[in-house]
Coordinates of C-alpha atoms in Angstrom, one line a residue:
M1497 CA 0.0 0.0 0.0
I1498 CA 2.8 2.4 1.0
A1499 CA 4.9 1.3 -1.9
G1500 CA 2.0 1.8 -4.3
S1501 CA 1.3 5.3 -2.9
F1502 CA 5.0 6.2 -3.2
F1503 CA 5.1 5.0 -6.9
C1504 CA 2.1 7.1 -7.7
L1505 CA 3.7 10.2 -6.0
V1506 CA 6.9 9.7 -8.0
A1507 CA 5.0 9.3 -11.2
F1508 CA 3.1 12.5 -10.5
L1509 CA 6.3 14.4 -9.7
V1510 CA 8.1 13.3 -12.9
T1511 CA 5.2 13.6 -15.3
P1512 CA 6.2 16.3 -17.8
V1513 CA 4.0 19.3 -18.6
I1514 CA 2.2 18.5 -21.8
A1515 CA 1.9 21.4 -24.2
E1516 CA -1.7 22.2 -25.0
T1517 CA -2.9 22.7 -28.6
Y1518 CA -5.3 25.6 -29.3
T1519 CA -6.9 26.1 -32.7
W1520 CA -9.0 29.1 -33.5
I1521 CA -12.6 28.2 -34.4
G1522 CA -14.1 31.6 -34.0
A1523 CA -17.6 32.9 -33.6
E1524 CA -20.2 32.4 -36.3
G1525 CA -20.3 35.3 -38.7
Q1526 CA -16.8 36.6 -37.9
T1527 CA -15.3 38.8 -40.6
A1528 CA -12.4 41.2 -41.1
E1529 CA -14.8 44.0 -40.1
A1530 CA -16.1 42.1 -37.1
P1531 CA -13.4 39.8 -35.9
G1532 CA -13.7 37.4 -32.9
E1533 CA -12.1 38.2 -29.5
W1534 CA -8.9 36.4 -28.6
S1535 CA -10.0 36.6 -24.9
T1536 CA -13.3 34.6 -25.5
G1537 CA -12.8 31.0 -24.6
T1538 CA -15.5 29.6 -26.9
N1539 CA -13.5 31.0 -29.9
W1540 CA -10.8 28.3 -29.2
S1541 CA -10.9 24.6 -29.5
G1542 CA -11.3 23.1 -26.0
G1543 CA -13.3 26.1 -24.9
T1544 CA -10.5 28.0 -23.0
V1545 CA -8.1 30.8 -23.9
P1546 CA -4.4 29.9 -24.4
T1547 CA -2.5 30.8 -21.3
G1548 CA 0.0 28.0 -20.4
S1549 CA 3.7 27.6 -21.1
G1550 CA 4.4 25.6 -24.3
D1551 CA 1.1 26.2 -25.9
I1552 CA 0.7 25.6 -29.6
I1553 CA -1.6 28.3 -31.0
T1554 CA -2.9 28.1 -34.6
I1555 CA -5.0 30.7 -36.4
G1556 CA -5.9 29.3 -39.8
A1557 CA -6.6 31.1 -43.1
D1558 CA -10.3 31.6 -42.3
G1559 CA -9.6 33.1 -38.9
Y1560 CA -10.4 36.7 -38.0
V1561 CA -9.0 37.6 -34.6
T1562 CA -8.7 40.8 -32.6
S1563 CA -6.8 41.1 -29.4
A1564 CA -5.6 43.7 -26.8
S1565 CA -1.9 43.4 -25.7
Q1566 CA -0.9 39.8 -25.8
T1567 CA 2.1 38.1 -24.3
L1568 CA 2.8 34.5 -25.2
A1569 CA 4.2 32.4 -22.3
N1570 CA 7.6 30.8 -22.5
S1571 CA 8.1 28.1 -25.2
S1572 CA 4.8 28.9 -26.9
T1573 CA 4.3 28.6 -30.7
L1574 CA 2.0 30.9 -32.7
N1575 CA 1.2 29.8 -36.3
L1576 CA -0.6 32.4 -38.3
S1577 CA -2.1 32.0 -41.7
G1578 CA -5.2 34.1 -41.0
N1579 CA -5.8 37.6 -39.8
L1580 CA -4.8 39.0 -36.4
K1581 CA -5.5 42.6 -35.5
M1582 CA -3.8 43.9 -32.3
T1583 CA -5.0 46.8 -30.3
G1584 CA -1.8 46.5 -28.1
N1585 CA 1.6 45.0 -28.3
L1586 CA 2.3 41.4 -29.4
N1587 CA 5.1 40.0 -27.2
L1588 CA 6.9 36.7 -27.7
N1589 CA 8.7 35.5 -24.6
S1590 CA 11.6 33.1 -24.0
D1591 CA 11.9 30.2 -26.5
S1592 CA 8.8 31.1 -28.3
S1593 CA 8.4 31.0 -32.1
F1594 CA 6.2 32.8 -34.5
T1595 CA 5.6 31.7 -38.1
Q1596 CA 3.4 33.5 -40.4
T1597 CA 2.6 31.9 -43.7
G1598 CA -0.2 34.2 -44.9
G1599 CA -3.0 36.4 -43.8
I1600 CA -2.6 39.8 -42.1
L1601 CA -0.9 40.8 -39.0
D1602 CA -2.2 44.3 -38.1
L1603 CA -0.3 46.2 -35.3
G1604 CA -1.6 49.6 -36.3
T1605 CA 0.4 52.7 -35.8
S1606 CA 0.8 52.6 -32.1
Y1607 CA 1.9 49.1 -31.1
R1608 CA 4.9 46.8 -31.3
L1609 CA 5.9 43.4 -32.3
N1610 CA 8.4 42.5 -29.6
V1611 CA 10.5 39.4 -30.1
G1612 CA 12.3 38.3 -26.9
Y1613 CA 10.5 40.7 -24.7
N1614 CA 11.5 40.3 -21.0
S1615 CA 12.9 36.9 -21.8
T1616 CA 15.7 34.8 -20.4
G1617 CA 16.6 32.4 -23.2
H1618 CA 16.8 31.9 -26.9
Y1619 CA 13.9 32.2 -29.2
V1620 CA 13.3 32.3 -32.9
M1621 CA 10.7 34.1 -35.1
D1622 CA 10.5 32.9 -38.7
V1623 CA 8.4 35.1 -40.9
A1624 CA 7.6 33.5 -44.2
G1625 CA 4.8 35.0 -46.3
W1626 CA 4.5 38.6 -45.2
S1627 CA 3.6 40.8 -48.2
Y1628 CA 3.0 44.5 -48.3
S1629 CA 2.6 45.1 -52.0
D1630 CA -0.4 42.8 -52.4
G1631 CA -2.1 44.0 -49.2
S1632 CA -1.5 41.0 -47.0
V1633 CA 0.4 42.9 -44.5
T1634 CA -1.7 45.6 -42.9
T1635 CA -2.0 49.2 -43.8
A1636 CA -3.0 51.0 -40.7
T1637 CA -5.1 53.7 -42.4
A1638 CA -5.8 54.5 -46.0
S1639 CA -4.2 57.9 -45.5
N1640 CA -1.0 56.4 -44.1
P1641 CA -0.4 53.1 -46.0
N1642 CA 3.3 53.0 -45.0
A1643 CA 2.5 52.8 -41.3
C1644 CA 1.5 49.2 -41.2
M1645 CA 3.7 48.6 -38.2
N1646 CA 4.9 51.1 -35.7
V1647 CA 7.9 49.1 -34.3
L1648 CA 9.6 45.9 -35.2
Q1649 CA 11.7 45.2 -32.1
L1650 CA 14.3 42.4 -31.7
G1651 CA 15.1 42.3 -28.0
G1652 CA 13.3 43.6 -25.0
N1653 CA 13.9 44.9 -21.5
G1654 CA 17.5 43.7 -21.1
K1655 CA 16.6 40.7 -19.0
T1656 CA 17.8 38.1 -21.4
S1657 CA 21.0 36.1 -21.0
G1658 CA 20.8 34.3 -24.3
G1659 CA 19.6 36.3 -27.3
S1660 CA 17.0 36.1 -30.0
S1661 CA 16.7 35.9 -33.8
I1662 CA 14.4 36.8 -36.6
T1663 CA 14.6 35.4 -40.1
L1664 CA 12.7 37.0 -43.1
T1665 CA 12.6 34.6 -46.0
K1666 CA 10.0 36.1 -48.4
G1667 CA 7.4 38.8 -48.7
T1668 CA 7.6 42.3 -47.5
L1669 CA 7.7 43.7 -43.9
V1670 CA 7.1 47.4 -43.5
A1671 CA 7.6 49.1 -40.2
N1672 CA 8.0 52.8 -39.2
Y1673 CA 10.8 51.8 -36.8
V1674 CA 13.1 48.8 -37.0
W1675 CA 15.1 48.3 -33.8
L1676 CA 17.3 45.3 -34.0
G1677 CA 19.1 44.4 -30.7
T1678 CA 17.2 46.6 -28.3
Y1679 CA 18.6 46.7 -24.8
E1680 CA 16.3 48.6 -22.4
G1681 CA 17.1 48.6 -18.7
G1682 CA 20.3 47.6 -17.0
V1683 CA 21.7 44.3 -15.8
G1684 CA 23.4 44.2 -12.5
D1685 CA 24.8 40.7 -12.7
S1686 CA 28.4 39.8 -13.6
T1687 CA 29.7 39.4 -17.1
K1688 CA 27.0 38.7 -19.7
T1689 CA 27.0 38.6 -23.5
I1690 CA 23.6 39.1 -25.2
E1691 CA 23.6 38.3 -28.9
Y1692 CA 20.8 39.1 -31.4
T1693 CA 20.6 37.8 -35.0
F1694 CA 18.5 39.2 -37.8
T1695 CA 18.7 37.5 -41.2
L1696 CA 17.3 38.9 -44.4
D1697 CA 17.2 36.1 -47.0
G1698 CA 14.9 36.7 -49.9
A1699 CA 12.4 39.1 -48.3
E1700 CA 12.0 42.9 -48.4
L1701 CA 12.4 44.9 -45.2
V1702 CA 11.3 48.6 -45.2
A1703 CA 12.0 50.9 -42.3
S1704 CA 9.8 53.9 -43.1
K1705 CA 11.2 56.3 -40.4
Q1706 CA 14.2 54.7 -38.6
A1707 CA 16.5 51.7 -38.4
F1708 CA 18.9 50.9 -35.6
I1709 CA 21.2 47.8 -35.6
G1710 CA 22.6 47.4 -32.1
Y1711 CA 20.4 49.8 -30.2
S1712 CA 20.7 50.8 -26.5
P1713 CA 18.1 53.5 -25.9
G1714 CA 18.0 53.4 -22.1
I1715 CA 20.7 51.6 -20.1
N1716 CA 20.5 53.5 -16.9
N1717 CA 21.2 50.9 -14.2
T1718 CA 24.4 49.5 -12.8
M1719 CA 26.1 47.2 -15.3
V1720 CA 29.1 45.0 -14.8
S1721 CA 30.9 43.9 -18.0
T1722 CA 27.7 43.4 -20.0
K1723 CA 28.1 43.1 -23.8
Q1724 CA 25.5 43.3 -26.5
V1725 CA 26.1 42.1 -30.1
T1726 CA 23.6 42.5 -32.9
N1727 CA 24.2 40.7 -36.1
F1728 CA 22.4 41.6 -39.3
Y1729 CA 23.0 39.1 -42.1
M1730 CA 21.8 40.2 -45.5
K1731 CA 22.0 37.3 -47.9
S1732 CA 19.4 38.3 -50.5
G1733 CA 16.4 40.5 -50.9
T1734 CA 16.0 44.2 -50.3
W1735 CA 16.6 46.4 -47.3
T1736 CA 15.3 50.0 -47.6
S1737 CA 15.6 52.6 -44.8
N1738 CA 13.9 55.9 -45.7
G1739 CA 14.9 57.6 -42.4
T1740 CA 18.0 57.5 -40.2
T1741 CA 20.0 54.3 -40.2
I1742 CA 22.5 53.8 -37.4
I1743 CA 24.8 50.7 -37.0
G1744 CA 26.0 50.6 -33.4
H1745 CA 24.0 53.0 -31.3
G1746 CA 25.2 53.7 -27.8
Y1747 CA 23.7 55.8 -25.2
S1748 CA 25.1 59.0 -23.7
N1749 CA 23.4 58.9 -20.3
L1750 CA 24.9 55.8 -18.8
K1751 CA 25.4 55.7 -15.0
K1752 CA 27.9 53.8 -13.0
L1753 CA 29.3 51.8 -15.9
Q1754 CA 31.9 49.2 -14.8
G1755 CA 34.2 47.1 -16.9
D1756 CA 33.9 46.4 -20.6
C1757 CA 30.3 47.2 -21.4
S1758 CA 29.8 47.4 -25.2
N1759 CA 27.0 47.7 -27.7
T1760 CA 28.1 46.4 -31.1
G1761 CA 26.1 46.5 -34.3
I1762 CA 27.5 44.3 -37.1
V1763 CA 26.0 44.3 -40.6
T1764 CA 27.2 41.8 -43.1
I1765 CA 26.0 42.2 -46.7
S1766 CA 26.8 39.3 -49.0
G1767 CA 24.0 39.8 -51.5
G1768 CA 20.8 41.8 -52.2
V1769 CA 20.2 45.5 -52.3
A1770 CA 20.6 47.9 -49.3
N1771 CA 19.2 51.4 -49.7
F1772 CA 19.9 54.0 -47.0
N1773 CA 17.8 56.9 -48.3
G1774 CA 18.1 58.8 -45.0
G1775 CA 21.8 58.4 -44.6
L1776 CA 24.0 55.8 -42.9
T1777 CA 25.9 56.3 -39.6
I1778 CA 28.4 53.7 -38.3
G1779 CA 29.1 54.1 -34.6
Y1780 CA 27.0 56.6 -32.7
D1781 CA 27.3 58.2 -29.2
V1782 CA 30.9 56.8 -29.0
N1783 CA 32.7 57.1 -25.7
E1784 CA 30.2 59.4 -24.1
L1785 CA 30.3 57.8 -20.6
V1786 CA 28.7 60.3 -18.3
D1787 CA 27.6 60.0 -14.7
A1788 CA 24.5 62.1 -14.4
Q1789 CA 25.3 62.9 -10.8
T1790 CA 28.8 64.3 -11.2
G1791 CA 29.4 64.7 -14.9
E1792 CA 32.5 62.5 -14.8
V1793 CA 33.4 59.6 -16.9
V1794 CA 32.9 56.4 -15.0
G1795 CA 34.6 53.1 -15.8
D1796 CA 36.9 52.0 -18.6
G1797 CA 34.2 50.4 -20.9
T1798 CA 33.4 50.9 -24.5
I1799 CA 30.0 52.3 -25.4
S1800 CA 29.3 51.4 -29.1
Q1801 CA 30.9 50.0 -32.1
G1802 CA 29.6 49.8 -35.6
I1803 CA 30.9 47.4 -38.3
L1804 CA 29.8 47.2 -41.9
N1805 CA 31.1 44.1 -43.8
I1806 CA 30.7 44.1 -47.5
V1807 CA 31.5 40.7 -49.0
A1808 CA 32.4 40.2 -52.6
S1809 CA 30.6 41.9 -55.5
K1810 CA 27.1 40.5 -55.1
A1811 CA 25.7 43.4 -53.1
T1812 CA 24.5 46.9 -54.1
I1813 CA 24.8 49.6 -51.4
S1814 CA 23.5 53.1 -51.8
A1815 CA 23.1 55.9 -49.2
K1816 CA 22.2 59.6 -49.3
T1817 CA 25.0 60.3 -46.8
L1818 CA 27.6 58.2 -45.1
T1819 CA 29.3 58.8 -41.8
A1820 CA 31.9 56.5 -40.2
N1821 CA 32.9 57.9 -36.8
A1822 CA 36.5 57.7 -35.6
G1823 CA 37.8 55.1 -33.2
Q1824 CA 34.8 52.8 -33.1
S1825 CA 33.6 52.3 -36.7
T1826 CA 35.0 50.0 -39.3
I1827 CA 34.1 49.3 -43.0
N1828 CA 35.5 46.0 -44.2
F1829 CA 35.6 45.1 -47.9
T1830 CA 36.2 41.5 -48.7
A1831 CA 37.0 40.5 -52.3
G1832 CA 35.3 37.7 -54.2
E1833 CA 36.9 35.1 -56.5
F1834 CA 38.5 36.3 -59.7
G1835 CA 36.0 36.5 -62.7
L1836 CA 35.5 38.0 -66.1
N1837 CA 32.7 40.0 -67.6
A1838 CA 31.2 39.0 -70.9
D1839 CA 33.5 41.3 -72.8
G1840 CA 36.6 39.9 -71.2
T1841 CA 37.2 42.7 -68.7
V1842 CA 37.7 41.9 -65.1
K1843 CA 34.7 41.8 -62.7
S1844 CA 34.7 44.1 -59.7
A1845 CA 36.3 42.4 -56.7
V1846 CA 34.1 44.1 -54.1
S1847 CA 30.9 46.1 -54.0
T1848 CA 30.8 49.9 -54.2
I1849 CA 29.1 52.2 -51.7
N1850 CA 27.4 54.9 -53.7
V1851 CA 26.7 58.1 -51.8
T1852 CA 24.6 60.8 -53.5
D1853 CA 25.8 63.6 -51.2
T1854 CA 28.6 63.7 -48.6
A1855 CA 30.7 60.8 -47.3
T1856 CA 32.7 61.5 -44.1
I1857 CA 35.0 58.6 -43.0
D1858 CA 37.1 59.0 -39.9
G1859 CA 36.9 55.3 -39.0
A1860 CA 38.9 52.4 -40.3
I1861 CA 38.6 50.9 -43.8
S1862 CA 40.0 47.4 -44.4
V1863 CA 40.2 45.7 -47.7
D1864 CA 40.9 42.0 -48.0
M1865 CA 41.9 41.0 -51.6
S1866 CA 43.4 37.6 -50.7
N1867 CA 40.8 35.6 -52.5
Y1868 CA 41.1 37.7 -55.7
F1869 CA 42.9 35.1 -57.8
S1870 CA 42.1 32.8 -60.6
N1871 CA 42.2 29.1 -60.0
G1872 CA 44.5 28.3 -62.8
A1873 CA 45.0 31.3 -65.1
T1874 CA 42.9 34.1 -66.5
Y1875 CA 43.8 36.9 -69.0
V1876 CA 42.1 40.3 -68.8
T1877 CA 42.4 43.7 -70.3
G1878 CA 41.2 47.1 -69.2
D1879 CA 41.6 49.1 -66.0
L1880 CA 41.8 47.1 -62.8
T1881 CA 41.1 50.2 -60.6
Q1882 CA 38.1 49.8 -58.5
T1883 CA 36.0 52.4 -56.6
L1884 CA 35.0 51.4 -53.1
I1885 CA 33.2 54.6 -52.0
S1886 CA 31.8 57.1 -54.5
A1887 CA 30.5 60.5 -53.1
G1888 CA 28.3 62.7 -55.1
T1889 CA 29.5 66.0 -53.7
T1890 CA 32.1 65.7 -51.0
L1891 CA 34.4 63.0 -49.7
N1892 CA 36.1 63.7 -46.4
C1893 CA 38.5 61.0 -45.4
T1894 CA 41.8 62.7 -44.7
T1895 CA 42.3 60.9 -41.3
V1896 CA 40.9 57.6 -42.4
N1897 CA 42.8 54.5 -41.3
T1898 CA 43.1 52.5 -44.5
A1899 CA 44.7 49.1 -44.9
T1900 CA 44.8 46.3 -47.5
V1901 CA 45.8 42.8 -46.5
T1902 CA 47.1 41.7 -49.9
P1903 CA 50.2 42.9 -51.7
G1904 CA 49.8 44.6 -55.0
W1905 CA 46.9 46.9 -54.1
N1906 CA 46.9 50.5 -52.9
L1907 CA 44.1 52.5 -51.4
G1908 CA 43.7 56.2 -51.8
T1909 CA 41.4 59.1 -52.8
V1910 CA 40.8 60.3 -56.3
G1911 CA 38.5 63.3 -56.3
N1912 CA 35.3 62.3 -54.5
N1913 CA 36.1 58.6 -54.7
L1914 CA 38.0 56.2 -52.5
V1915 CA 39.8 54.0 -55.0
L1916 CA 41.6 50.7 -54.9
T1917 CA 44.5 50.6 -57.4
F1918 CA 46.4 47.7 -58.8
D1919 CA 50.1 48.2 -58.2
E1920 CA 51.9 46.8 -61.3
S1921 CA 55.3 47.4 -59.8
Q1922 CA 54.8 44.5 -57.3
F1923 CA 54.3 41.9 -59.9
A1924 CA 56.0 40.5 -63.0
F1925 CA 56.4 42.2 -66.3
A1926 CA 56.7 41.1 -69.9
D1927 CA 57.6 43.1 -73.0
V1928 CA 55.7 41.4 -75.8
S1929 CA 56.0 44.2 -78.5
S1930 CA 57.7 41.7 -80.8
G1931 CA 54.7 39.4 -80.7
S1932 CA 56.1 37.2 -78.0
G1933 CA 57.9 37.5 -74.7
F1934 CA 59.0 35.9 -71.5
A1935 CA 57.8 36.9 -68.0
L1936 CA 60.3 38.6 -65.8
G1937 CA 60.0 39.7 -62.2
N1938 CA 58.2 38.6 -59.0
L1939 CA 56.7 35.2 -59.8
G1940 CA 55.9 32.3 -57.5
T1941 CA 53.0 29.9 -57.6
E1942 CA 50.5 32.7 -58.0
G1943 CA 50.5 36.3 -59.0
W1944 CA 50.1 38.7 -62.0
V1945 CA 52.1 39.4 -65.2
T1946 CA 51.6 42.8 -66.9
L1947 CA 52.0 42.6 -70.7
T1948 CA 53.0 45.6 -72.7
G1949 CA 53.3 45.9 -76.5
N1950 CA 51.5 47.5 -79.4
E1951 CA 47.9 48.5 -79.3
N1952 CA 45.4 45.7 -80.3
E1953 CA 48.3 43.3 -80.9
T1954 CA 47.9 39.5 -80.4
V1955 CA 50.9 38.1 -78.5
D1956 CA 52.3 35.0 -76.9
L1957 CA 53.7 34.8 -73.3
S1958 CA 56.1 32.1 -72.0
M1959 CA 57.0 31.3 -68.4
A1960 CA 59.4 28.7 -66.9
Y1961 CA 58.2 26.3 -64.2
S1962 CA 59.4 23.2 -62.3
G1963 CA 57.9 20.5 -60.1
V1964 CA 55.1 19.2 -62.4
E1965 CA 55.0 15.4 -62.9
N1966 CA 52.5 15.3 -65.8
V1967 CA 53.0 18.1 -68.2
E1968 CA 50.0 17.1 -70.4
N1969 CA 47.6 17.2 -67.5
F1970 CA 49.0 20.5 -66.4
V1971 CA 48.5 22.1 -69.8
A1972 CA 45.0 20.7 -70.0
W1973 CA 44.1 22.2 -66.6
L1974 CA 45.4 25.6 -67.6
Q1975 CA 43.6 25.5 -71.0
E1976 CA 40.3 24.8 -69.2
S1977 CA 40.7 27.8 -66.9
M1978 CA 41.7 30.1 -69.8
G1979 CA 38.6 29.2 -71.9
D1980 CA 38.2 29.8 -75.6
G1981 CA 40.4 32.1 -77.6
V1982 CA 43.7 31.4 -75.8
T1983 CA 45.9 28.4 -76.5
V1984 CA 48.1 26.8 -73.9
S1985 CA 51.1 24.6 -74.7
G1986 CA 54.1 23.4 -72.7
S1987 CA 57.2 21.4 -72.4
D1988 CA 59.0 20.0 -69.3
D1989 CA 60.0 23.5 -68.2
V1990 CA 58.2 26.1 -70.3
I1991 CA 54.5 27.0 -70.4
T1992 CA 53.3 29.3 -73.3
F1993 CA 50.0 31.2 -73.5
Q1994 CA 49.2 32.1 -77.2
N1995 CA 46.8 34.5 -78.8
L1996 CA 46.6 37.0 -76.0
A1997 CA 45.0 40.2 -77.3
L1998 CA 46.3 43.5 -75.9
D1999 CA 43.9 46.4 -75.5
E2000 CA 43.9 49.8 -77.2
E2001 CA 46.7 50.9 -74.8
G2002 CA 48.8 47.9 -75.7
K2003 CA 48.4 46.3 -72.3
G2004 CA 47.0 43.1 -70.7
Y2005 CA 47.1 41.2 -67.5
L2006 CA 47.6 37.5 -66.9
N2007 CA 46.5 36.3 -63.4
F2008 CA 47.7 32.8 -62.3
D2009 CA 47.2 30.7 -59.3
L2010 CA 48.9 27.3 -59.6
S2011 CA 48.8 26.3 -55.9
A2012 CA 45.5 24.4 -56.4
Y2013 CA 46.9 22.1 -59.1
T2014 CA 46.6 18.6 -57.9
G2015 CA 48.4 16.8 -60.7
G2016 CA 51.8 17.9 -59.5
N2017 CA 53.6 20.2 -57.2
V2018 CA 54.3 23.5 -59.0
S2019 CA 57.2 24.7 -56.9
F2020 CA 58.7 27.4 -59.2
I2021 CA 57.6 29.6 -62.1
D2022 CA 59.8 32.4 -63.5
G2023 CA 61.7 33.4 -66.5
S2024 CA 63.5 36.3 -68.3
N2025 CA 62.6 38.6 -71.2
H2026 CA 63.9 36.2 -73.8
V2027 CA 63.6 32.5 -74.4
P2028 CA 66.9 30.7 -73.5
E2029 CA 68.5 27.9 -75.3
P2030 CA 67.9 24.5 -73.8
A2031 CA 71.5 24.2 -72.5
T2032 CA 71.0 27.2 -70.3
W2033 CA 67.8 26.1 -68.6
A2034 CA 69.4 24.5 -65.6
M2035 CA 71.5 27.6 -64.8
L2036 CA 68.6 29.9 -65.4
V2037 CA 66.3 28.1 -63.0
I2038 CA 68.9 27.9 -60.3
G2039 CA 69.8 31.6 -60.6
L2040 CA 66.2 32.8 -60.7
T2041 CA 65.0 30.6 -57.8
V2042 CA 67.1 32.6 -55.4
G2043 CA 65.4 35.9 -56.3
S2044 CA 61.9 34.7 -56.9
F2045 CA 59.0 36.0 -54.8
F2046 CA 57.0 33.1 -53.4
R2047 CA 53.6 34.0 -52.2
K2048 CA 51.7 31.4 -50.3
R2049 CA 48.0 31.9 -49.9
K2050 CA 46.7 31.7 -46.3
G2051 CA 44.4 28.9 -45.5
R2052 CA 44.9 27.1 -48.8

């Protein structure tokens, strides 16, 4: 008897809380003009209103629902394919998820969609199917169609220890204010890192009035080494900000700051189109640590940091104005793989920021060109100069900290443009004015050869190499990378590229990267400005090996 009672007690204690499933059934006659009340139990399957932790809540395509402020309990799921009109905020707490596959979410002009509000864990909102252009996302009023949402907020009242994420995969989401990584209120605990992630992958995001990435509007309590990181990954789609856009927004009224407290906004653009019609500021309220009581700086922490990463040449970035503040802001350009346009000219290695008015850059600019090499060999003509930032009226960057991580490229200003210039002096040279020539200069397993000759002349270029076991396979590999129009031939120690057409200035560029060749170990490639007799090859190779410039690619 006792044993049986004990078993029942244990079973009761270990029985998990089963998530309840609630499906909207609605009142008879419900319409968009006369929706049913969320708070009415008979509108839900089971006859009660969803209230418990872990509830699964579904509003189908034929559902018309209205609700005052609503907060989903921890670990809840809201699936929306119907219509939900809020007359208050819609809050999703810890570990909750929200998936919309259709219908209308109407938050009017005065309310918020809060993801991660007052939460303590990690949670995800996946929005798939929001569309503004066809009317399936709400227009608040006919006179103000762009105000379909007052605030899209990622993050809440600074109580979280994990972070939150939002993913937009299709459709259009329009909000007056987009606050990504909102940290309101202070945290008095020891070291914490709060990380938010927003991913735009195929959808359209429109901030009608204001967009902040990494936003700390009101941290006024004691903080001890609390860090916030907001990541915005733009893979595809369109991001349009018609008002102010700030990446890395600090707050100038901090009190009793202790340790390394930072607010970092990081935007990585690897595709899509980003339009900053109201201007773009990277790093804001930097180092304004002020104690409201004494007016003195308190602590050694960092307020805000803004980072804009532009990856390869698949993105288009435009802004009315651009400001990168000194000390805390960084613009990183990362080159893509080497490629050609249809006319044989070289593709841009990185995207360009186009500014219609003034660009002021006092922060750091870093350019990584280490991936900008052909796997095999590629021949191009034309100007290799690339513009990174183009200002319509004024470019101010006299104190900018510029750096490139790859030899052969220089960064500087030309008029109102920040320009990346190919430095021919750091690579090999070949005089092919006689119709053929031999490469001379800094050659290793990868690099560039500048060819000069007569305008529009077709020429041949030869280079010496060693360490290849199968010459026939080596030639075939190079021929495939060169494509049509250029013929590659070779012997045991000389490779020749034939039918290279110089441009109207009598110039051309051969880019080669032989380190990826798997049919042999290309350990040396060099030559002189004439083709030696066979008897002199051995002495030539030994002599040139000493002075050759070997460049090994990192991470290959």
